[in-house]
Short mmCIF file of C-alpha atoms in Angstrom, two decimals:
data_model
loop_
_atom_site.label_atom_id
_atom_site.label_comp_id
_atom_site.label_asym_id
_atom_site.label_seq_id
_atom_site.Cartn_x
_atom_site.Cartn_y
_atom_site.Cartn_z
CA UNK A 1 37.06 -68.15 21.60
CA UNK A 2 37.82 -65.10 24.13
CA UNK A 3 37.30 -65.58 27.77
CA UNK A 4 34.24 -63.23 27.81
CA UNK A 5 32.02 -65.47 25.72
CA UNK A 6 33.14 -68.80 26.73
CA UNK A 7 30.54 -70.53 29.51
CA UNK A 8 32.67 -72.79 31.61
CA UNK A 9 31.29 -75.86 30.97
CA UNK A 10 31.49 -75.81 26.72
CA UNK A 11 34.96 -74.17 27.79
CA UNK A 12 36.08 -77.10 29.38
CA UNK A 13 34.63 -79.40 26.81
CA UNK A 14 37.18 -77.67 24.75
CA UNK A 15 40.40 -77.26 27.31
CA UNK A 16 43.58 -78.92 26.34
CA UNK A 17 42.95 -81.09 29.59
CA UNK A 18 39.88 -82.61 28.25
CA UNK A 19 41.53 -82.90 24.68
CA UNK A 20 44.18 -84.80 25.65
CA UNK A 21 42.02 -87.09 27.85
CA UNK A 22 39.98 -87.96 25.28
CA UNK A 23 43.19 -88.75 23.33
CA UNK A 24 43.91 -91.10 26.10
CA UNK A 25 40.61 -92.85 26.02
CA UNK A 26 40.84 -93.52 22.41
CA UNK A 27 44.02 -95.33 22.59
CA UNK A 28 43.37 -97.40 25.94
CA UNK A 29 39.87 -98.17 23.84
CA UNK A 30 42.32 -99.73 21.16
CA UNK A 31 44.25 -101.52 23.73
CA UNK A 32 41.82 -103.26 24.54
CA UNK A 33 40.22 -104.08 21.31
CA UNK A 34 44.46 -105.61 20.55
CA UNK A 35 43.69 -107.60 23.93
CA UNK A 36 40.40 -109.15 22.74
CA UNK A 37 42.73 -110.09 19.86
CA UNK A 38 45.58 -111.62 22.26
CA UNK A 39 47.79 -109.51 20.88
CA UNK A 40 48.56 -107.53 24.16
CA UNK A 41 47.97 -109.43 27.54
CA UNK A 42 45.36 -108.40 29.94
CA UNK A 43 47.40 -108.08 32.89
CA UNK A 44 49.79 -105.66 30.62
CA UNK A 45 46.16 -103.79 29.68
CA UNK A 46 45.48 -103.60 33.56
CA UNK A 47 48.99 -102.10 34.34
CA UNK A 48 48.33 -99.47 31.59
CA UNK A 49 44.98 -98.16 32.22
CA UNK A 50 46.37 -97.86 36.14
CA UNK A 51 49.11 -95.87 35.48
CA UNK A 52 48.01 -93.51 32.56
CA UNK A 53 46.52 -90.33 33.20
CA UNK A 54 46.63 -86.87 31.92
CA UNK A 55 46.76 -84.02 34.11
CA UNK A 56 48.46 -80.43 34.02
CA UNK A 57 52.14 -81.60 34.75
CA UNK A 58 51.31 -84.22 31.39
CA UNK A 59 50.02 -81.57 29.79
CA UNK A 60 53.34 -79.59 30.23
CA UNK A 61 55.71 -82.63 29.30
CA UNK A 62 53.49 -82.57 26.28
CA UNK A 63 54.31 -79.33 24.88
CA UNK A 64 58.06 -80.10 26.34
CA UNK A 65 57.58 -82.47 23.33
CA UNK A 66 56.15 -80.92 20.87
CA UNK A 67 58.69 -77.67 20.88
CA UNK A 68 60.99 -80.55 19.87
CA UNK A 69 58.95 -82.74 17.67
CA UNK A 70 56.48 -80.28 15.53
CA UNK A 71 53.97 -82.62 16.13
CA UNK A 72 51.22 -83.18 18.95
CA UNK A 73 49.89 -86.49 18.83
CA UNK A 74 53.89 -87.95 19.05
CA UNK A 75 54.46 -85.84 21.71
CA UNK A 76 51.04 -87.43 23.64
CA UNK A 77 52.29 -90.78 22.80
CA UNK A 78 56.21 -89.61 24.29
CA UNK A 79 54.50 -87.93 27.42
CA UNK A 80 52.35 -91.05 27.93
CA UNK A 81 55.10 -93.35 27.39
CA UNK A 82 57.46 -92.49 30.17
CA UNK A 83 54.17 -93.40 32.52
CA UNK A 84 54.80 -96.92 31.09
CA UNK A 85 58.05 -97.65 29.74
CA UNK A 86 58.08 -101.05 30.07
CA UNK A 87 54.55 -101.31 28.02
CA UNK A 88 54.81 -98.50 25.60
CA UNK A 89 55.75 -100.20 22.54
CA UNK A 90 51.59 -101.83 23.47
CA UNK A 91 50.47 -98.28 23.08
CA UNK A 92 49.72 -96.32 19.89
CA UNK A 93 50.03 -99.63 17.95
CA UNK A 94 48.93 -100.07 14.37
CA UNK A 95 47.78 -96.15 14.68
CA UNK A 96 48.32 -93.37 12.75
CA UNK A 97 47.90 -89.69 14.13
CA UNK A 98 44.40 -89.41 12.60
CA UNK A 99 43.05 -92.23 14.24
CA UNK A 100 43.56 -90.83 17.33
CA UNK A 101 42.89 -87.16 16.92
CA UNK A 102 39.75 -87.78 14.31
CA UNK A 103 37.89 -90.27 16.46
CA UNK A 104 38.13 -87.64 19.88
CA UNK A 105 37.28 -85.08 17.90
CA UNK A 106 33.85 -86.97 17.51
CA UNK A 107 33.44 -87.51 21.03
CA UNK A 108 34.54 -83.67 21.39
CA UNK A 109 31.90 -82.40 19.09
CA UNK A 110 29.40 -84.97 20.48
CA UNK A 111 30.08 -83.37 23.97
CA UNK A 112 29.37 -79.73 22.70
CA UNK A 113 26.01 -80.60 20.95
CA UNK A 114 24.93 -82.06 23.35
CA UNK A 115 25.21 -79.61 25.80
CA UNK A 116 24.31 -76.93 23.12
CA UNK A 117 20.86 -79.06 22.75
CA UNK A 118 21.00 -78.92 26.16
CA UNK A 119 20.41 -75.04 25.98
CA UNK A 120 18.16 -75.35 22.63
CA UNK A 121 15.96 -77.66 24.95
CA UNK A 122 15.44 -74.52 27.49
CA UNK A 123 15.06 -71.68 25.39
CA UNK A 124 11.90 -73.72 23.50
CA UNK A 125 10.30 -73.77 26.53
CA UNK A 126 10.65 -70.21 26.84
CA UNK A 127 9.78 -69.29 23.74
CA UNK A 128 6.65 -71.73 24.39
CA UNK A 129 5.85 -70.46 28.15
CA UNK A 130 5.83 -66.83 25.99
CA UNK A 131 4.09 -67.57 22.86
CA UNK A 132 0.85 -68.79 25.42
CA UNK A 133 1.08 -66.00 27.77
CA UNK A 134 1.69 -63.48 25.26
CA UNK A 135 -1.14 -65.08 22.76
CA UNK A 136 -3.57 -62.28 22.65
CA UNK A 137 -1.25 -59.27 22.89
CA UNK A 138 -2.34 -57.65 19.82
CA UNK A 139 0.61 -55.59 17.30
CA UNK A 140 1.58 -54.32 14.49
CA UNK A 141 2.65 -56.63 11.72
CA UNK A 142 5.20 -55.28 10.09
CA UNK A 143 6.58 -56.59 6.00
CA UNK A 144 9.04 -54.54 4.25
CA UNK A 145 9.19 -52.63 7.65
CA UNK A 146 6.09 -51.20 7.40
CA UNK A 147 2.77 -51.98 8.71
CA UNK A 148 0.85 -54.89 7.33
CA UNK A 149 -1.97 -56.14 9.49
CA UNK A 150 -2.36 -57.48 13.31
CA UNK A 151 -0.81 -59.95 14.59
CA UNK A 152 0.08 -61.23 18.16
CA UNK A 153 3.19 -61.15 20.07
CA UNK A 154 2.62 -64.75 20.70
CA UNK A 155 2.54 -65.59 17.09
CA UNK A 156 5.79 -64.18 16.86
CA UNK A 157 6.99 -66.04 20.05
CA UNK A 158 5.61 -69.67 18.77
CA UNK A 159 7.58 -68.73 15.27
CA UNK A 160 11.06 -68.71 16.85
CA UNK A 161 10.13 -71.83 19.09
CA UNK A 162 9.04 -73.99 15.71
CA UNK A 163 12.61 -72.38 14.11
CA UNK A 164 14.33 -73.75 17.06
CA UNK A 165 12.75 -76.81 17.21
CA UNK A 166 13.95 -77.21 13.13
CA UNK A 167 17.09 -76.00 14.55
CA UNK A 168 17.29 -79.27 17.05
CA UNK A 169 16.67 -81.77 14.76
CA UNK A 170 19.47 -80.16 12.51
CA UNK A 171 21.93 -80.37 15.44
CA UNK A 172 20.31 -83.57 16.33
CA UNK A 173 20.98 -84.75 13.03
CA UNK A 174 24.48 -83.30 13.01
CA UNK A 175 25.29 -85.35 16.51
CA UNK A 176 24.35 -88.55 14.49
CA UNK A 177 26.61 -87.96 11.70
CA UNK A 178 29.87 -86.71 13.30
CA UNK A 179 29.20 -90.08 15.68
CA UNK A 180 31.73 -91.94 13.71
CA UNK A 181 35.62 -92.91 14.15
CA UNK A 182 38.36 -94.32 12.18
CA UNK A 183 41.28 -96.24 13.46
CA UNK A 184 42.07 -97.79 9.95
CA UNK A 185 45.97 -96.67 9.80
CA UNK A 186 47.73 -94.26 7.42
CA UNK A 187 45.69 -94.17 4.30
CA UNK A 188 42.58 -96.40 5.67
CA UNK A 189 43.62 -99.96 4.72
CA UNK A 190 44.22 -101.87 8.04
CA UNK A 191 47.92 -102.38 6.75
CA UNK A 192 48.66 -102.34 10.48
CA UNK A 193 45.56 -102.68 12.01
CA UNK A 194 42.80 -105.27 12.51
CA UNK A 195 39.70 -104.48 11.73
CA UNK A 196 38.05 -105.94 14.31
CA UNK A 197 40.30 -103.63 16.71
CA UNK A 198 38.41 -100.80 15.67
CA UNK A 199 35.37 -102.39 15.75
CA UNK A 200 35.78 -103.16 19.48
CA UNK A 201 37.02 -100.23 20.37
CA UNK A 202 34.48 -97.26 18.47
CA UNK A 203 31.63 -99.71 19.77
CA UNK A 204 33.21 -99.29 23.39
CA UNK A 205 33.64 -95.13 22.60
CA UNK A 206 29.93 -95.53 21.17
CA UNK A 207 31.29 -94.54 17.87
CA UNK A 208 30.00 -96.01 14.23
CA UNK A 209 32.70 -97.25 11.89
CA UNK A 210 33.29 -94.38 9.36
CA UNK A 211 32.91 -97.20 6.36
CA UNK A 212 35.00 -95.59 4.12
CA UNK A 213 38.16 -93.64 5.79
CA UNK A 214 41.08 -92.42 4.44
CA UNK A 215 43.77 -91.00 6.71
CA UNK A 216 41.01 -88.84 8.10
CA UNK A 217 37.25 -89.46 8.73
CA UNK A 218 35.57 -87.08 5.42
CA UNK A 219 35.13 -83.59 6.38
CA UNK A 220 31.88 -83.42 4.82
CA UNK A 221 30.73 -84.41 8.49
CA UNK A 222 32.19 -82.12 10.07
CA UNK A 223 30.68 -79.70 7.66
CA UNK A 224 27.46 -80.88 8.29
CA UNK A 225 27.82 -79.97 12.37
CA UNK A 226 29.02 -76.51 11.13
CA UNK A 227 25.94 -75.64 9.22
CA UNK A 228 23.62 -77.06 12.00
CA UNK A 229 25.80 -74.82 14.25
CA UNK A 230 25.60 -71.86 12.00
CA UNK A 231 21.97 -72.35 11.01
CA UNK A 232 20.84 -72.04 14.93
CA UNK A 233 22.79 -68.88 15.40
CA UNK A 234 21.36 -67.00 12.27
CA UNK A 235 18.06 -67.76 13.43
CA UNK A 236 19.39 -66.61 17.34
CA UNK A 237 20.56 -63.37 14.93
CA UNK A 238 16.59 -63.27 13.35
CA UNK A 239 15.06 -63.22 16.52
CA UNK A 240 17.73 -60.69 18.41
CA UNK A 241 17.35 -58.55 15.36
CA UNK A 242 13.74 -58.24 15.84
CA UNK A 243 14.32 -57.04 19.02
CA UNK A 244 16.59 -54.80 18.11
CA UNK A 245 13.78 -53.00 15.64
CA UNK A 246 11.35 -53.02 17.99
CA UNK A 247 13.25 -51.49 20.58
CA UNK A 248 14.34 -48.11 18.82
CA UNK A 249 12.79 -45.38 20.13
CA UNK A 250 10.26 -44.45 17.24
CA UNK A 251 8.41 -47.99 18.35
CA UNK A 252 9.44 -49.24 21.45
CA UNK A 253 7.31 -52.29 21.43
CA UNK A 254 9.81 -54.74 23.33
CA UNK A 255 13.17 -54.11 25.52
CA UNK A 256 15.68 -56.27 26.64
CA UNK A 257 16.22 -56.03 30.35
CA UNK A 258 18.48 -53.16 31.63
CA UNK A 259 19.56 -54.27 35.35
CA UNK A 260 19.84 -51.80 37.82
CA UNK A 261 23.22 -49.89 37.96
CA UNK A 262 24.02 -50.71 34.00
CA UNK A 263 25.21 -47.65 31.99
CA UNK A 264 24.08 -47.25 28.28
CA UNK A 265 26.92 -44.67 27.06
CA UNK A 266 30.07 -43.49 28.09
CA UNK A 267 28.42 -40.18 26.95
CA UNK A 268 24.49 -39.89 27.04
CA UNK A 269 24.06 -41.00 30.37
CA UNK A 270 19.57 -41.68 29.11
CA UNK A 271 20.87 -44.46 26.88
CA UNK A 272 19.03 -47.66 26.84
CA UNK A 273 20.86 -49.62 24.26
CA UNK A 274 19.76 -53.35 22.46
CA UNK A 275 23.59 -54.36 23.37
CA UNK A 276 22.75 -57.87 24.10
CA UNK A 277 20.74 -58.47 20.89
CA UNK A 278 23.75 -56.30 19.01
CA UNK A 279 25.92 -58.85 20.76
CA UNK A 280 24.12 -61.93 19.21
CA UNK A 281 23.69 -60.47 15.96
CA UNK A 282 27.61 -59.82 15.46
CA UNK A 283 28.58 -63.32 16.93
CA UNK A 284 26.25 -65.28 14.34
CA UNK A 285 28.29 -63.32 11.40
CA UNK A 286 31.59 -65.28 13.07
CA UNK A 287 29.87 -68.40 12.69
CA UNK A 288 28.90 -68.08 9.37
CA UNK A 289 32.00 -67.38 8.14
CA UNK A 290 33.60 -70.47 9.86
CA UNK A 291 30.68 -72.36 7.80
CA UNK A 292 33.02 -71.37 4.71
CA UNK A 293 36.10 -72.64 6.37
CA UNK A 294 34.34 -75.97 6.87
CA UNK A 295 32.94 -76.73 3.53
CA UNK A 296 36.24 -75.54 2.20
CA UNK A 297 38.36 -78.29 4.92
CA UNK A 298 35.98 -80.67 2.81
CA UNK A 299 38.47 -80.33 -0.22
CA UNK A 300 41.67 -82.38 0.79
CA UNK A 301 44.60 -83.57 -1.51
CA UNK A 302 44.46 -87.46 -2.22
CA UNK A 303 44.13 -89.34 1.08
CA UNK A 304 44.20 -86.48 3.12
CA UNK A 305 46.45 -83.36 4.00
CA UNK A 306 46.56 -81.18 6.85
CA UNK A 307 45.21 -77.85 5.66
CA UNK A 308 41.76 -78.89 7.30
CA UNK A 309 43.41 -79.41 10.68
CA UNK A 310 44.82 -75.62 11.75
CA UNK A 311 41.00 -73.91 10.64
CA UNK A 312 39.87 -76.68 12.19
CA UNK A 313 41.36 -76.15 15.79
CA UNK A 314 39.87 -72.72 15.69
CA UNK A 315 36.06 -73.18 14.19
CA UNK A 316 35.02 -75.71 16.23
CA UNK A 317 35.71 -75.09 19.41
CA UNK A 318 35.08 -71.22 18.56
CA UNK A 319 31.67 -71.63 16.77
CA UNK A 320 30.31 -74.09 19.19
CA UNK A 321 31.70 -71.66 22.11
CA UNK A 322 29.86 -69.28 20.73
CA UNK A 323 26.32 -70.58 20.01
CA UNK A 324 26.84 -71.86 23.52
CA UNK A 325 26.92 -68.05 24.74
CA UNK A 326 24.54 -66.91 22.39
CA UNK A 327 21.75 -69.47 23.78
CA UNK A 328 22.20 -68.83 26.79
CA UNK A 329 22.40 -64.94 26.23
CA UNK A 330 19.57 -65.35 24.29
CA UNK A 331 17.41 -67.04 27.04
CA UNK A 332 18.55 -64.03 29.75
CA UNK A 333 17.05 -61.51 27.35
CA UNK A 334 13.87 -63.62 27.44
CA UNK A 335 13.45 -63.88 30.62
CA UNK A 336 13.90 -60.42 31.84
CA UNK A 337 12.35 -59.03 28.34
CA UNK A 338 10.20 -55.80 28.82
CA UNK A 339 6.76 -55.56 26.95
CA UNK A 340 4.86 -52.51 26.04
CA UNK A 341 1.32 -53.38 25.09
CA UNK A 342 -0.43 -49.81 25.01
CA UNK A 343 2.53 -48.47 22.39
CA UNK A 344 1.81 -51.70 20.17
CA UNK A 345 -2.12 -50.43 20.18
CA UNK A 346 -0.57 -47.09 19.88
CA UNK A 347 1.60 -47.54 16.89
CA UNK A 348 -0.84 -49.46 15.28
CA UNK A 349 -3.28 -46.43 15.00
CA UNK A 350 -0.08 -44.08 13.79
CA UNK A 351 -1.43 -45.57 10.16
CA UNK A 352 -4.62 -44.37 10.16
CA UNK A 353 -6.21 -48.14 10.80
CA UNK A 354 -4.70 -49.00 6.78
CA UNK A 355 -4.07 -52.51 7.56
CA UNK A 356 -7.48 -53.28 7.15
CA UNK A 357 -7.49 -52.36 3.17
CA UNK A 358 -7.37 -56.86 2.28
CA UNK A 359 -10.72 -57.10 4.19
CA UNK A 360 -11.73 -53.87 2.49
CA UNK A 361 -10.94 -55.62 -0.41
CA UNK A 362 -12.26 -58.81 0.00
CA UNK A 363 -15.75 -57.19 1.54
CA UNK A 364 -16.15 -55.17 -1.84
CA UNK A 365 -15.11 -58.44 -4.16
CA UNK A 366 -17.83 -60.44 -2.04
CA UNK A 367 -20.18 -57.82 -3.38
CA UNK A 368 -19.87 -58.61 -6.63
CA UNK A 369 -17.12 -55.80 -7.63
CA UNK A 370 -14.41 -56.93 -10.11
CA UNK A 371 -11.16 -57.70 -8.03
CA UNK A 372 -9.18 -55.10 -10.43
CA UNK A 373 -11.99 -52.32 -9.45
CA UNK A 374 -11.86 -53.21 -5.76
CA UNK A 375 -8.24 -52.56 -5.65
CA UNK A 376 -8.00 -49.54 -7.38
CA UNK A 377 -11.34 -48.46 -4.90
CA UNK A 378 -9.77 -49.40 -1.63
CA UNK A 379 -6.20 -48.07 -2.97
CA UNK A 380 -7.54 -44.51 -3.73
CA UNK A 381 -9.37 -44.38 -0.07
CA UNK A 382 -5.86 -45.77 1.27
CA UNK A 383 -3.94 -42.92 -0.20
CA UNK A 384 -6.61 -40.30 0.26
CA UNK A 385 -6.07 -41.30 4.55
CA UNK A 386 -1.85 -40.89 4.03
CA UNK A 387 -2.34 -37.87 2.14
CA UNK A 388 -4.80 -36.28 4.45
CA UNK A 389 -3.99 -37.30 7.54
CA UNK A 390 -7.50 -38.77 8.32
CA UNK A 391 -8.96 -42.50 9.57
CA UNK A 392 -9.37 -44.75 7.17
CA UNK A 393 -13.10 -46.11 7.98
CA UNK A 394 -13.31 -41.71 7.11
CA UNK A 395 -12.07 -42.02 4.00
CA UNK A 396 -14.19 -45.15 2.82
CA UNK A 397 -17.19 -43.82 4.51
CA UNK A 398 -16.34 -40.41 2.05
CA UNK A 399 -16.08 -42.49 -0.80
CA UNK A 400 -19.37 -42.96 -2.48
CA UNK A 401 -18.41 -46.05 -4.26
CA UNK A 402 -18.15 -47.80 -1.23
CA UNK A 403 -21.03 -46.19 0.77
CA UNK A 404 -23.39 -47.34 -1.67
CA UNK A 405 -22.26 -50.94 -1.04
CA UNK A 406 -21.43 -51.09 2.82
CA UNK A 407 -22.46 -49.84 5.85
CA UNK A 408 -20.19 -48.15 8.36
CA UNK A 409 -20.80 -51.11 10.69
CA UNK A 410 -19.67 -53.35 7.69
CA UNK A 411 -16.69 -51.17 7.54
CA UNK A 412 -15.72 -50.80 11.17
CA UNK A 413 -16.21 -54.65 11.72
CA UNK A 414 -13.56 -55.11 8.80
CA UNK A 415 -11.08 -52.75 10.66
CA UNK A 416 -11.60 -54.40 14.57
CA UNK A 417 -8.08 -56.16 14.71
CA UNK A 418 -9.95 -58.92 16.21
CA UNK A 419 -11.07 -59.55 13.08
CA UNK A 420 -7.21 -60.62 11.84
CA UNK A 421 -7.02 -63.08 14.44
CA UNK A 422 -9.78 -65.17 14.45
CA UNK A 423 -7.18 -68.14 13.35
CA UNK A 424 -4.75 -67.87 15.68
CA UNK A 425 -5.56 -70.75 17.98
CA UNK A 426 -5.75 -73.00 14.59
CA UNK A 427 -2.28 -72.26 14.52
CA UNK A 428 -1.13 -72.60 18.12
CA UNK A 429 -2.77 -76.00 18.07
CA UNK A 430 -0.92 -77.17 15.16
CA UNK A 431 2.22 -76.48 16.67
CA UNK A 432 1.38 -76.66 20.27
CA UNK A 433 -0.27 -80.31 20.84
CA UNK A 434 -0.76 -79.62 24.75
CA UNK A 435 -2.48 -76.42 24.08
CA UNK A 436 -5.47 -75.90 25.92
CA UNK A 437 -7.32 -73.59 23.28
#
């Protein structure tokens, strides 16, 4: 991922330093499951964790290596090996590449979910601080993009937090599962390898046993962190993209924050754009389409091949990179987020009060008139308000079907928005245990 949406810390989760270190901690794990075995002698153990260690310079003799080998992991073991000459026929023992490279890339991916839940954890309580303070701020809701009936800007609020909170246990779910290792050998069989050195060493790394490897741990787990991944940033895309609506000038219900010396447009100096949200929106369509490349790496020839492994070095890190940014990106917007709540009252009377035609409805049904009859009743007065410009308590009130059955305090009772939302803390408790209602 590019510099300007990498957040150091995920970045450095995913820097060749940290790589490479985790490369090392794998195989000093298996030295020491080989010395639990007595097949390498603890004093020779000591000497090599003392004198191993990755750092720039190794980093450097690394790729020396690998512009002469073609292939990382050997040039690791090379690099590594001139720290301990003596001991280095101890070190990648019994291993294939895989081994290695498959069972840090857990611990990698473990490291960036966690620190994405990290930022799912924060945004929630955002999204729940908001959703209470914001519980009784009447709007227009809004299907098909046009008005419906009232709701709150809290209810909106406490629907992204419950998303989110799906969201977590997927990623949650997704930690779990890509929580396993494999140091098996070349096609999985221990024809080098004890299993008991892998035991020792994944419990040591915190790892499960993967119980059926082949060269590689099965990608369908890797898939599985992918579509957690991707499923939390199309629902970061849902919520920027209601922003985005809401901000355009004909509504202008919410704004994301514009900080003082920001400019809009290199032209139109009175711009106020939804960049941030724009931002969000556009990164989530990356990660989807790195979802593809995942379920696609599931495919491999026989015991494995390596067409998984190059789409694999750039989706992960990339795609977790980003949802990192996008959280956190996401939260700023929050908490600097602009309300408007006399243009929601506003825009809700630009439709002549017609989101109140399902309690017309309903009222008339109650009174006995087939639903059929009702409909057609309420959906002449509806049109009659459009087409004339006029309230739409008027146009009932005109109507002498309905003024024969209710009273204009029947009427304007069934149009108080109030009315809508006589629910809402039934809802806020079900989601929000804590709630004081």
């Amino acid at each position: 991922m590019i510099e300007r949406y990498t957040r150091k810390e995920m970045g450095e989760i995913w820097s060749e330093l940290n790589k490479f270190r985790l490369w090392l901690k794998v195989e000093l794990a298996v030295c020491r499951g080989w010395q639990k075995l007595g097949k390498i002698p603890p004093e020779v153990v000591q000497e090599i964790e003392r004198r191993t260690f990755v750092d720039e310079k190794v980093i450097s003799r690394i790729k020396e290596y690998e512009r002469v080998y073609k292939h990382d992991v050997l040039a690791f073991i090379s690099a590594i090996g001139e720290q301990i000459p003596e001991y280095s026929h101890f070190f990648h023992m019994g291993l294939t590449s895989s081994d290695v490279v498959d069972t840090a890339l857990a611990l990698q991916l473990r490291q960036a979910l966690d620190l994405i839940l990290k930022g799912v954890e924060e945004l929630m309580e955002l999204l729940k601080s908001l959703a209470l303070l914001h519980k009784n701020t009447v709007m227009m809701g809004r299907t098909h993009g046009v008005h419906a009936e009232p709701i709150t800007l809290g209810l909106k609020f406490l629907s992204w937090h419950e998303e989110m909170a799906r969201n977590r246990e997927r990623l949650q779910r997704a930690r779990e599962n890509i929580s396993y290792g494999k140091l098996s050998g070349a096609v999985g069989t221990y024809s080098n390898l004890d299993p008991r050195v892998e035991y020792y060493a994944l419990q040591e790394l915190g790892l499960q046993v993967e119980p059926v490897a082949t060269q590689v741990v099965p990608r369908d787990r890797h898939a599985e962190v992918m579509y957690a991944v991707a499923s939390t940033a199309s629902a970061l895309e849902r919520f920027a993209t209601e922003i985005r609506h809401l901000q355009r000038t004909e509504v202008l219900e919410l704004m994301e924050p514009f900080q003082e010396g920001q400019r809009g447009s290199s032209a139109m100096p009175h711009k106020k754009n939804p960049i941030h949200a724009e931002r969000i929106c556009g990164l989530a369509r990356v990660i989807r389409a790195n979802l593809q490349v995942a379920l696609e790496n599931i495919v491999l020839w026989h015991e494995r091949d390596i067409s998984h492994s190059s789409a694999e070095r750039i989706i992960l890190p990339d795609s977790t990179i980003a949802l990192d940014y996008m959280i956190h990106l996401f939260i700023d917007i929050l908490k600097g987020i602009k309300v408007f709540p006399d243009r929601m009252r506003k825009n809700m009377d630009i439709s002549y009060h017609l989101y109140g035609s399902s309690k017309l409805l309903v009222l008339l049904m109650e009174k006995g008139i087939p639903r059929d009859t009702a409909y057609s009743i309420v959906q002449e007065c509806a049109m009659r308000s459009w087409e004339d410009g006029i309230p739409f308590e008027a146009s009932l009130m005109q109507d002498e079907r309905v003024n024969k059955i209710l009273s204009e305090e029947e009427i304007k009772e069934a149009l108080d928005p109030s009315s809508f939302l006589k629910n809402v803390d039934v809802i806020y408790q079900r989601v929000l245990k804590d709630l004081d209602a």
